[in-house]
Coordinates of C-alpha atoms and ligand atoms in Angstrom, one line a residue:
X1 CA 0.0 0.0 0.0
X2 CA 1.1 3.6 -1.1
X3 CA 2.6 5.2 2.0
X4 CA 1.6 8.5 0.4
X5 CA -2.1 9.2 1.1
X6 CA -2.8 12.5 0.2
X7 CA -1.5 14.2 -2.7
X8 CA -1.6 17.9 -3.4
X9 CA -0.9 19.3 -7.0
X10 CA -0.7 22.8 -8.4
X11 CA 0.8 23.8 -11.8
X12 CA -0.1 27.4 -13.3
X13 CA 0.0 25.5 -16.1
X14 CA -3.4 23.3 -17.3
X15 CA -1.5 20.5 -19.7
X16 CA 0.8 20.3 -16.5
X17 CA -2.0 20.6 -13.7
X18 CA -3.8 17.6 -15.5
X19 CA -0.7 15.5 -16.0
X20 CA 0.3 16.2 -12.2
X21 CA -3.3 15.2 -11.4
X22 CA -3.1 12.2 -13.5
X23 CA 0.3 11.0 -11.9
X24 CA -0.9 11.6 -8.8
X25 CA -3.6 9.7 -8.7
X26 CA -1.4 6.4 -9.5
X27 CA 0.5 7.6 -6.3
X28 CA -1.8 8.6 -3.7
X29 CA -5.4 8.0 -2.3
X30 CA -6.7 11.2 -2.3
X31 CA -5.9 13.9 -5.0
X32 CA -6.5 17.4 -4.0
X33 CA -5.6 20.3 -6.7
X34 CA -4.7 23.9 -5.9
X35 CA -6.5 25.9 -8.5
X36 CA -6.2 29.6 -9.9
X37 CA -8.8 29.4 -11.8
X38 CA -12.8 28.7 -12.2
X39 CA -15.7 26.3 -11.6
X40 CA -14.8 24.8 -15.4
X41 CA -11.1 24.5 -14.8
X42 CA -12.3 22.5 -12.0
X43 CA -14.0 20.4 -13.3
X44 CA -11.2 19.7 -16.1
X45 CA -8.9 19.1 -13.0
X46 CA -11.7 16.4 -11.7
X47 CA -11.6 14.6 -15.0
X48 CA -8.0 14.5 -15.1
X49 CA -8.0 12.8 -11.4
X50 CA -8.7 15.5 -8.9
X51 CA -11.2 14.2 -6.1
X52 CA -11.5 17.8 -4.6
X53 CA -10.5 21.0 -5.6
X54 CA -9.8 24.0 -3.4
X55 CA -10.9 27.1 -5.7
X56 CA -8.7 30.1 -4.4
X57 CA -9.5 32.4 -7.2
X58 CA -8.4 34.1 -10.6
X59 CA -5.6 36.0 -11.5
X60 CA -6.7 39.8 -12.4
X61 CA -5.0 42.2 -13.3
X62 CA -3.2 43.3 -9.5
X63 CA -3.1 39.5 -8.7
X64 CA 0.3 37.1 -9.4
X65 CA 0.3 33.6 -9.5
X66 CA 3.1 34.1 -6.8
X67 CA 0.0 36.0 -4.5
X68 CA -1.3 32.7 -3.9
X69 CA 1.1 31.3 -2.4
X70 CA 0.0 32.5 1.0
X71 CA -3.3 30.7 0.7
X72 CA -1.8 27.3 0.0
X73 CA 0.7 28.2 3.1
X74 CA -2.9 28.5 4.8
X75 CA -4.6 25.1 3.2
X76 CA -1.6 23.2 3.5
X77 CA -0.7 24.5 7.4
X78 CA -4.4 23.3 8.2
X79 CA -4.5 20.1 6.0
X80 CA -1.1 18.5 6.7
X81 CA -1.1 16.4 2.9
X82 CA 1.8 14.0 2.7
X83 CA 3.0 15.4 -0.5
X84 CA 2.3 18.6 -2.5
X85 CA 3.3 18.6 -6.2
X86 CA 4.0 21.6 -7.9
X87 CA 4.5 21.7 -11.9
X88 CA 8.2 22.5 -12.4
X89 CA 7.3 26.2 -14.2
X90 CA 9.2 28.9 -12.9
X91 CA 6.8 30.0 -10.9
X92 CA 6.0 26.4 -9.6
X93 CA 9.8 26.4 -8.3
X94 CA 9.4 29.6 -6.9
X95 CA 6.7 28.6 -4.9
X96 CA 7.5 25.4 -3.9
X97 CA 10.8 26.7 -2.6
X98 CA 9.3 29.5 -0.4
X99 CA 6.5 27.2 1.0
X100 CA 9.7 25.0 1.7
X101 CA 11.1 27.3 3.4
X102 CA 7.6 28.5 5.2
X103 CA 7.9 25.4 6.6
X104 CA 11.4 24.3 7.7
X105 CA 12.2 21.9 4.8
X106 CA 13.5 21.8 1.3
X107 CA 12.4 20.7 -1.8
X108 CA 12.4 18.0 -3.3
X109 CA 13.3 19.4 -6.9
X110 CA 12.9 18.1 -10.5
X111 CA 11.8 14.7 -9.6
X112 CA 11.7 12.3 -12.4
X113 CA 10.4 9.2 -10.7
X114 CA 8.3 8.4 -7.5
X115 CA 7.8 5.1 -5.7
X116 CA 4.5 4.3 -3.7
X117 CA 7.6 3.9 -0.1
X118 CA 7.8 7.6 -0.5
X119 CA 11.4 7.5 -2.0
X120 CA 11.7 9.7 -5.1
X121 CA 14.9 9.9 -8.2
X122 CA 16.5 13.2 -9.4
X123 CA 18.8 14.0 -12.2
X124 CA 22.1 15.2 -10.7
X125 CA 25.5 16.2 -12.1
X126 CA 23.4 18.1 -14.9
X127 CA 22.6 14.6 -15.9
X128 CA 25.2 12.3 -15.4
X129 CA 23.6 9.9 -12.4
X130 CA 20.3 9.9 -10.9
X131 CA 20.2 10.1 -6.9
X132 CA 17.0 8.5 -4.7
X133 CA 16.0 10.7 -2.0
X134 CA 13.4 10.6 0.6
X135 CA 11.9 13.7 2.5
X136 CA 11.1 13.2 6.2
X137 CA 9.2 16.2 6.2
X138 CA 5.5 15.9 7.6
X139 CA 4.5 17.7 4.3
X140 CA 6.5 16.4 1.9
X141 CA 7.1 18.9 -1.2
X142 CA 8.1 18.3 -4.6
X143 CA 8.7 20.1 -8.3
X144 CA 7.8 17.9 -10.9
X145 CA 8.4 18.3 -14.7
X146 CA 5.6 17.4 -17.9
X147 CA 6.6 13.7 -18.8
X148 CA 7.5 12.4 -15.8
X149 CA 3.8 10.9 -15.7
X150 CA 3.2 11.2 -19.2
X151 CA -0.5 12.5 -20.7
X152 CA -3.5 10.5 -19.5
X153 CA -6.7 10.8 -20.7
X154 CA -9.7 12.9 -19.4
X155 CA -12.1 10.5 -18.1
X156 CA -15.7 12.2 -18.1
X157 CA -17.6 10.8 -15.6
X158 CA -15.0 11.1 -12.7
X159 CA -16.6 12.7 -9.8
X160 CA -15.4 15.0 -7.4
X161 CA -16.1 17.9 -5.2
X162 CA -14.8 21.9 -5.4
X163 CA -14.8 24.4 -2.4
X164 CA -14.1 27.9 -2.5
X165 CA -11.4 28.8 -0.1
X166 CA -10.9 33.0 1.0
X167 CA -8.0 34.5 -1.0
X168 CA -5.1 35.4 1.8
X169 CA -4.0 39.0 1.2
X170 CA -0.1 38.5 0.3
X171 CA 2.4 41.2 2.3
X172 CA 5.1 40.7 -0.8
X173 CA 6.0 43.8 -1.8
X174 CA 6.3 43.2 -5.3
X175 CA 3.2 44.1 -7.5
X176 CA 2.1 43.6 -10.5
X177 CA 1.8 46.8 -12.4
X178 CA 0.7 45.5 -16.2
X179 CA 0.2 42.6 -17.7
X180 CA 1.3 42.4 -21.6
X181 CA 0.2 39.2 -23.9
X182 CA 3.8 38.1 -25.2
X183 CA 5.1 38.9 -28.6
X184 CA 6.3 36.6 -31.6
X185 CA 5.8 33.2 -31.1
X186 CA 4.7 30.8 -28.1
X187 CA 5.2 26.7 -27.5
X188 CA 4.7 24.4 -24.9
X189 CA 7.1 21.5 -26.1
X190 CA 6.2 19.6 -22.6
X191 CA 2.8 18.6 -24.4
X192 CA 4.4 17.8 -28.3
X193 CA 4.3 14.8 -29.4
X194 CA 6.9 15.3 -32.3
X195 CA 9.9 17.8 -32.2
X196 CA 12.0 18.7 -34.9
X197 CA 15.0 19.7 -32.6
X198 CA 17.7 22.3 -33.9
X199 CA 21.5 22.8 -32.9
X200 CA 24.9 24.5 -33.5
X201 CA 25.2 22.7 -36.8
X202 CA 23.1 25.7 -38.3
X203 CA 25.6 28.4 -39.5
X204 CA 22.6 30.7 -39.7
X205 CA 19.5 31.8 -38.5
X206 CA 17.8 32.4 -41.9
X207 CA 18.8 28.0 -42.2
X208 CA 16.1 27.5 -39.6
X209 CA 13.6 27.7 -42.1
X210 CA 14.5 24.6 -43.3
X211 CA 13.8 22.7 -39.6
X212 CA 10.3 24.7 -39.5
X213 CA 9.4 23.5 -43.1
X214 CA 10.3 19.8 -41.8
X215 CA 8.4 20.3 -38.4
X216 CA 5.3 21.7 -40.6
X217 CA 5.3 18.8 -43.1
X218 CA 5.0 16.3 -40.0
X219 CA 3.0 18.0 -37.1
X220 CA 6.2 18.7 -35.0
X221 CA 7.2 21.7 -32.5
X222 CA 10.6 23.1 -32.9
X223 CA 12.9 22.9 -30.2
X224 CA 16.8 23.7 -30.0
X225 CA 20.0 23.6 -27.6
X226 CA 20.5 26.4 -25.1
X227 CA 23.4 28.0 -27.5
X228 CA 20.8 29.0 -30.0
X229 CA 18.7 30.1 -27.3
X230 CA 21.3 31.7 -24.9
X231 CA 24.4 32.8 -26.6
X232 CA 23.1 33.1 -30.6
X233 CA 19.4 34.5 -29.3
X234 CA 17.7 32.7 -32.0
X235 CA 14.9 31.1 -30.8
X236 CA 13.1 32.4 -27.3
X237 CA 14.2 30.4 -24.1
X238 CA 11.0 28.2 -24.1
X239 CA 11.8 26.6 -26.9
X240 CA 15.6 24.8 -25.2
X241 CA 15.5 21.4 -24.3
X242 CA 18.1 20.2 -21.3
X243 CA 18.8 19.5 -18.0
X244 CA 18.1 23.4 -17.5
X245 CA 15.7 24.0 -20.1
X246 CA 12.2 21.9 -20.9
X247 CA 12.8 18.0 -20.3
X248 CA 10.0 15.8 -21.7
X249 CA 9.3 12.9 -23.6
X250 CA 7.4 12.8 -27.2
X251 CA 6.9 10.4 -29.5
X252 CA 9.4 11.4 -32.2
X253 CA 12.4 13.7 -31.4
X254 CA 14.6 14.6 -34.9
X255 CA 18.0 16.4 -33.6
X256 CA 19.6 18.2 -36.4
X257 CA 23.2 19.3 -36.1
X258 CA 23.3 18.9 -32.3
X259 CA 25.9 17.3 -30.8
X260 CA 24.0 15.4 -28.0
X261 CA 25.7 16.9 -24.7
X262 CA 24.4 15.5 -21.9
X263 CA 23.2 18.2 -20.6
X264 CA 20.9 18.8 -23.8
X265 CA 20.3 14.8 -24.1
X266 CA 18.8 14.3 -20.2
X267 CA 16.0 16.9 -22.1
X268 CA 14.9 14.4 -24.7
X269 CA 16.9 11.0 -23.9
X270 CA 13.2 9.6 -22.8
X271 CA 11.8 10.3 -26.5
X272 CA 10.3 7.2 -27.7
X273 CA 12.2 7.4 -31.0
X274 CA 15.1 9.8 -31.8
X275 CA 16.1 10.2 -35.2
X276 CA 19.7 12.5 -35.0
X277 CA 21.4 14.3 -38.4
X278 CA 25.4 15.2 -38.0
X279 CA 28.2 15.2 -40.2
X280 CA 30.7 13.9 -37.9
X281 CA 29.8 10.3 -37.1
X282 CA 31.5 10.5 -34.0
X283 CA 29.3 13.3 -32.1
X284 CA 27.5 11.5 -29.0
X285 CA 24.3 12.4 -30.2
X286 CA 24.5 9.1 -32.6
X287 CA 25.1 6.8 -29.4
X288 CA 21.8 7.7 -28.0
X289 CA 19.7 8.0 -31.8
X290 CA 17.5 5.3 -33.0
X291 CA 18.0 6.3 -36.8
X292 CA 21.5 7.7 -37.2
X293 CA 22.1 10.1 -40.8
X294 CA 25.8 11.0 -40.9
X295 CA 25.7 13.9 -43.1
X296 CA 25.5 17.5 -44.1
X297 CA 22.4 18.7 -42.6
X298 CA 22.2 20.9 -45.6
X299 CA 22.2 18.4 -47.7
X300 CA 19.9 15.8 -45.9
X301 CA 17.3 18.3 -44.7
X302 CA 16.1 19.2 -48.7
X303 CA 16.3 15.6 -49.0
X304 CA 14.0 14.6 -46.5
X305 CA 11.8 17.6 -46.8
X306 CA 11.7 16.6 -50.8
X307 CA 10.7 13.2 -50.0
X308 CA 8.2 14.2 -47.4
X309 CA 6.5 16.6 -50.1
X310 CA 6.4 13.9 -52.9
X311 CA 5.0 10.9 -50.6
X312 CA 7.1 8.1 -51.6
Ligands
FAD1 C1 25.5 23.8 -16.4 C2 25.2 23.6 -17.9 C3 23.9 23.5 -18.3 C4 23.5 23.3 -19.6 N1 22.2 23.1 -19.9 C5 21.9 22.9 -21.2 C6 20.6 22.6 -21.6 O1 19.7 22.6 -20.8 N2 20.3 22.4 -22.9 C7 21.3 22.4 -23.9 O2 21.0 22.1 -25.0 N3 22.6 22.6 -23.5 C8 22.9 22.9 -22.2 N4 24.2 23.1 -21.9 C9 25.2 23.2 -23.0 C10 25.6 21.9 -23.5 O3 26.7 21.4 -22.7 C11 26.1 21.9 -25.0 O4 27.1 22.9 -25.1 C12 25.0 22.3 -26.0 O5 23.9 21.4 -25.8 C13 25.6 22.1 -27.4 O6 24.7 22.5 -28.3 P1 24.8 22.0 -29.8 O7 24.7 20.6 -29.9 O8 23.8 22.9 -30.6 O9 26.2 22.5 -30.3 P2 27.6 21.8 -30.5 O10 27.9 21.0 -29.3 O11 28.5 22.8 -31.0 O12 27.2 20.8 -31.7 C14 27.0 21.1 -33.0 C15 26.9 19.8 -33.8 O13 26.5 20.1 -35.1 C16 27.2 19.3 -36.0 N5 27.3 20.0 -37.3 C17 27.9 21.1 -37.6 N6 27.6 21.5 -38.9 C18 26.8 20.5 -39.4 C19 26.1 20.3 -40.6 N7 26.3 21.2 -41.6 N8 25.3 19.2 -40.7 C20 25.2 18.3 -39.7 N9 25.8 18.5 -38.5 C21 26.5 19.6 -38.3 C22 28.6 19.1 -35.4 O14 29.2 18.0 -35.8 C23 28.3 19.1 -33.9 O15 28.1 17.8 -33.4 C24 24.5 23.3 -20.6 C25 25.9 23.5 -20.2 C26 26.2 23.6 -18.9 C27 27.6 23.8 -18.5

């Protein structure tokens, strides 16, 4: 039997909310979600796996996600749940480390794998081993990434209850003073299913095009290494998979002209297939690949894209 009975999950993030919810429901008895958010959010939550919800309100215009955090110190102070979840976002770590704190622990962060005995496995040495730890904490807390549960389906008729819980005024003194919708483009690569991944192996940014015109022909998201996000400023930080960018697993990962670091490869190294592209046949990327291409991505990528267009 699970010796985790109560699970709490929040994620300011829905895909990650309902895969939390999902996950937790293998783990625990009783699934209680911390929403931001209203009565048909919910109910999403309760199909995904919640049993009861605590409602704590919407974000508006003077209102964080970060305000919260003093009513979950509240619910979670009177509640005691063995283990709250929170969805690795930058705001779910920020969170989970001050309620942490709040309490006298520390958190368990960026757990990839939890067994029913309470013990849980990290990534550590950006990678290079996994460690098992175990939190002896009465209220256990944890930051956990899309994938680690993988998507579950909504089931319709679950059943569960909601309560509206009084929002606790936060005495941060950082406000919110406007609230702007992003520019250029947006992705959530936790919730892709197929990736056409880009590296170094691109001398230019204009060569990208080629990767998008792959990624549209078969349904992917792009995705790249942290130099092209950090360094090169190519492509926005979302979009870098790795140890410190997004870590997931989809169906089909195609890396082209990336050297397979570890520190890029922990990101995608639970893809179901990978299919890799590089010129030198020696780059680490191929020892980790499915399908292996040794070649000049310049030259393979027309190819494939060429092929794709004519169906054979
Ligand atoms: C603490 C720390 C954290 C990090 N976190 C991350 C992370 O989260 N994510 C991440 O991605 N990186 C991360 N890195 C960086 C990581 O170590 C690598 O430097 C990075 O992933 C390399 O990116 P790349 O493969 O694009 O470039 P490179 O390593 O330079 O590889 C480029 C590849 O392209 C190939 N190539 C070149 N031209 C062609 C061509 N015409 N056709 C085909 N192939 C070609 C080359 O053979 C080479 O293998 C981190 C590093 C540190 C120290």
């Amino acid at each position: 039997m699970s010796a985790i009975k109560n699970v709490w999950v929040f994620s300011d993030k829905q895909d990650i909310l309902a895969e939390l919810c999902a996950g937790a429901r293998q783990l625990g008895e009783k699934v209680t979600v911390l929403l931001i958010g209203n009565q048909s959010a919910a109910d999403e939550a309760i199909k995904a796996g919640a049993d009861h919800v605590y409602l704590m309100g919407e974000l508006d215009d003077s209102r964080m996600v970060e305000d919260f955090l003093p009513t979950i110190e509240k619910l979670v102070a009177e509640h005691n749940p063995d283990l709250v979840m929170f969805g690795n976002t930058k705001r779910g770590k920020l969170m989970a480390g001050k309620l942490a704190a709040k309490r006298g622990t520390s958190v368990l962060a960026d757990v990839i794998e939890f067994s029913e005995d309470g013990t849980c496995k990290r990534r550590v040495y950006g990678g290079a081993a996994i460690s098992t730890i175990k939190s002896n904490a009465e209220v256990a807390i944890a930051t956990v990434g899309g994938g680690v549960f993988g998507p579950q389906a909504l089931d319709e008729s679950r059943q569960g209850t909601t309560e509206n819980v009084d929002f606790v005024a936060t005495e941060s003194k950082v406000k919110c003073v406007e609230r702007r919708a992003k520019a250029g483009a947006t992705v959530n690569l936790s919730a892709a299913k197929r990736v056409v991944a880009v590296g170094r192996g691109f001398a230019d940014k204009e060569d990208l095009k080629m990767a998008e015109e792959l990624a549209e022909l078969i349904g992917a998201e792009i995705g790249c290494t942290r130099p092209l996000s950090e360094g090169l400023d190519w492509l926005p930080r979302e979009y870098y998979i790795g140890v410190s960018g997004v870590m997931f697993k989809p169906d089909l990962y195609i890396a082209l002209g990336i050297s397979g670091q570890i520190q890029h490869m922990v990101g995608c190294n639970q893809s179901q297939t990978i299919i890799a592209v590089n010129k030198d046949k020696a780059a680490p990327i191929f020892k980790q690949a499915d399908y292996g291409i040794v070649g000049d991505l310049y030259k393979v990528l027309p190819m494939l894209i060429e092929k794709l267009k004519s169906g054979k």
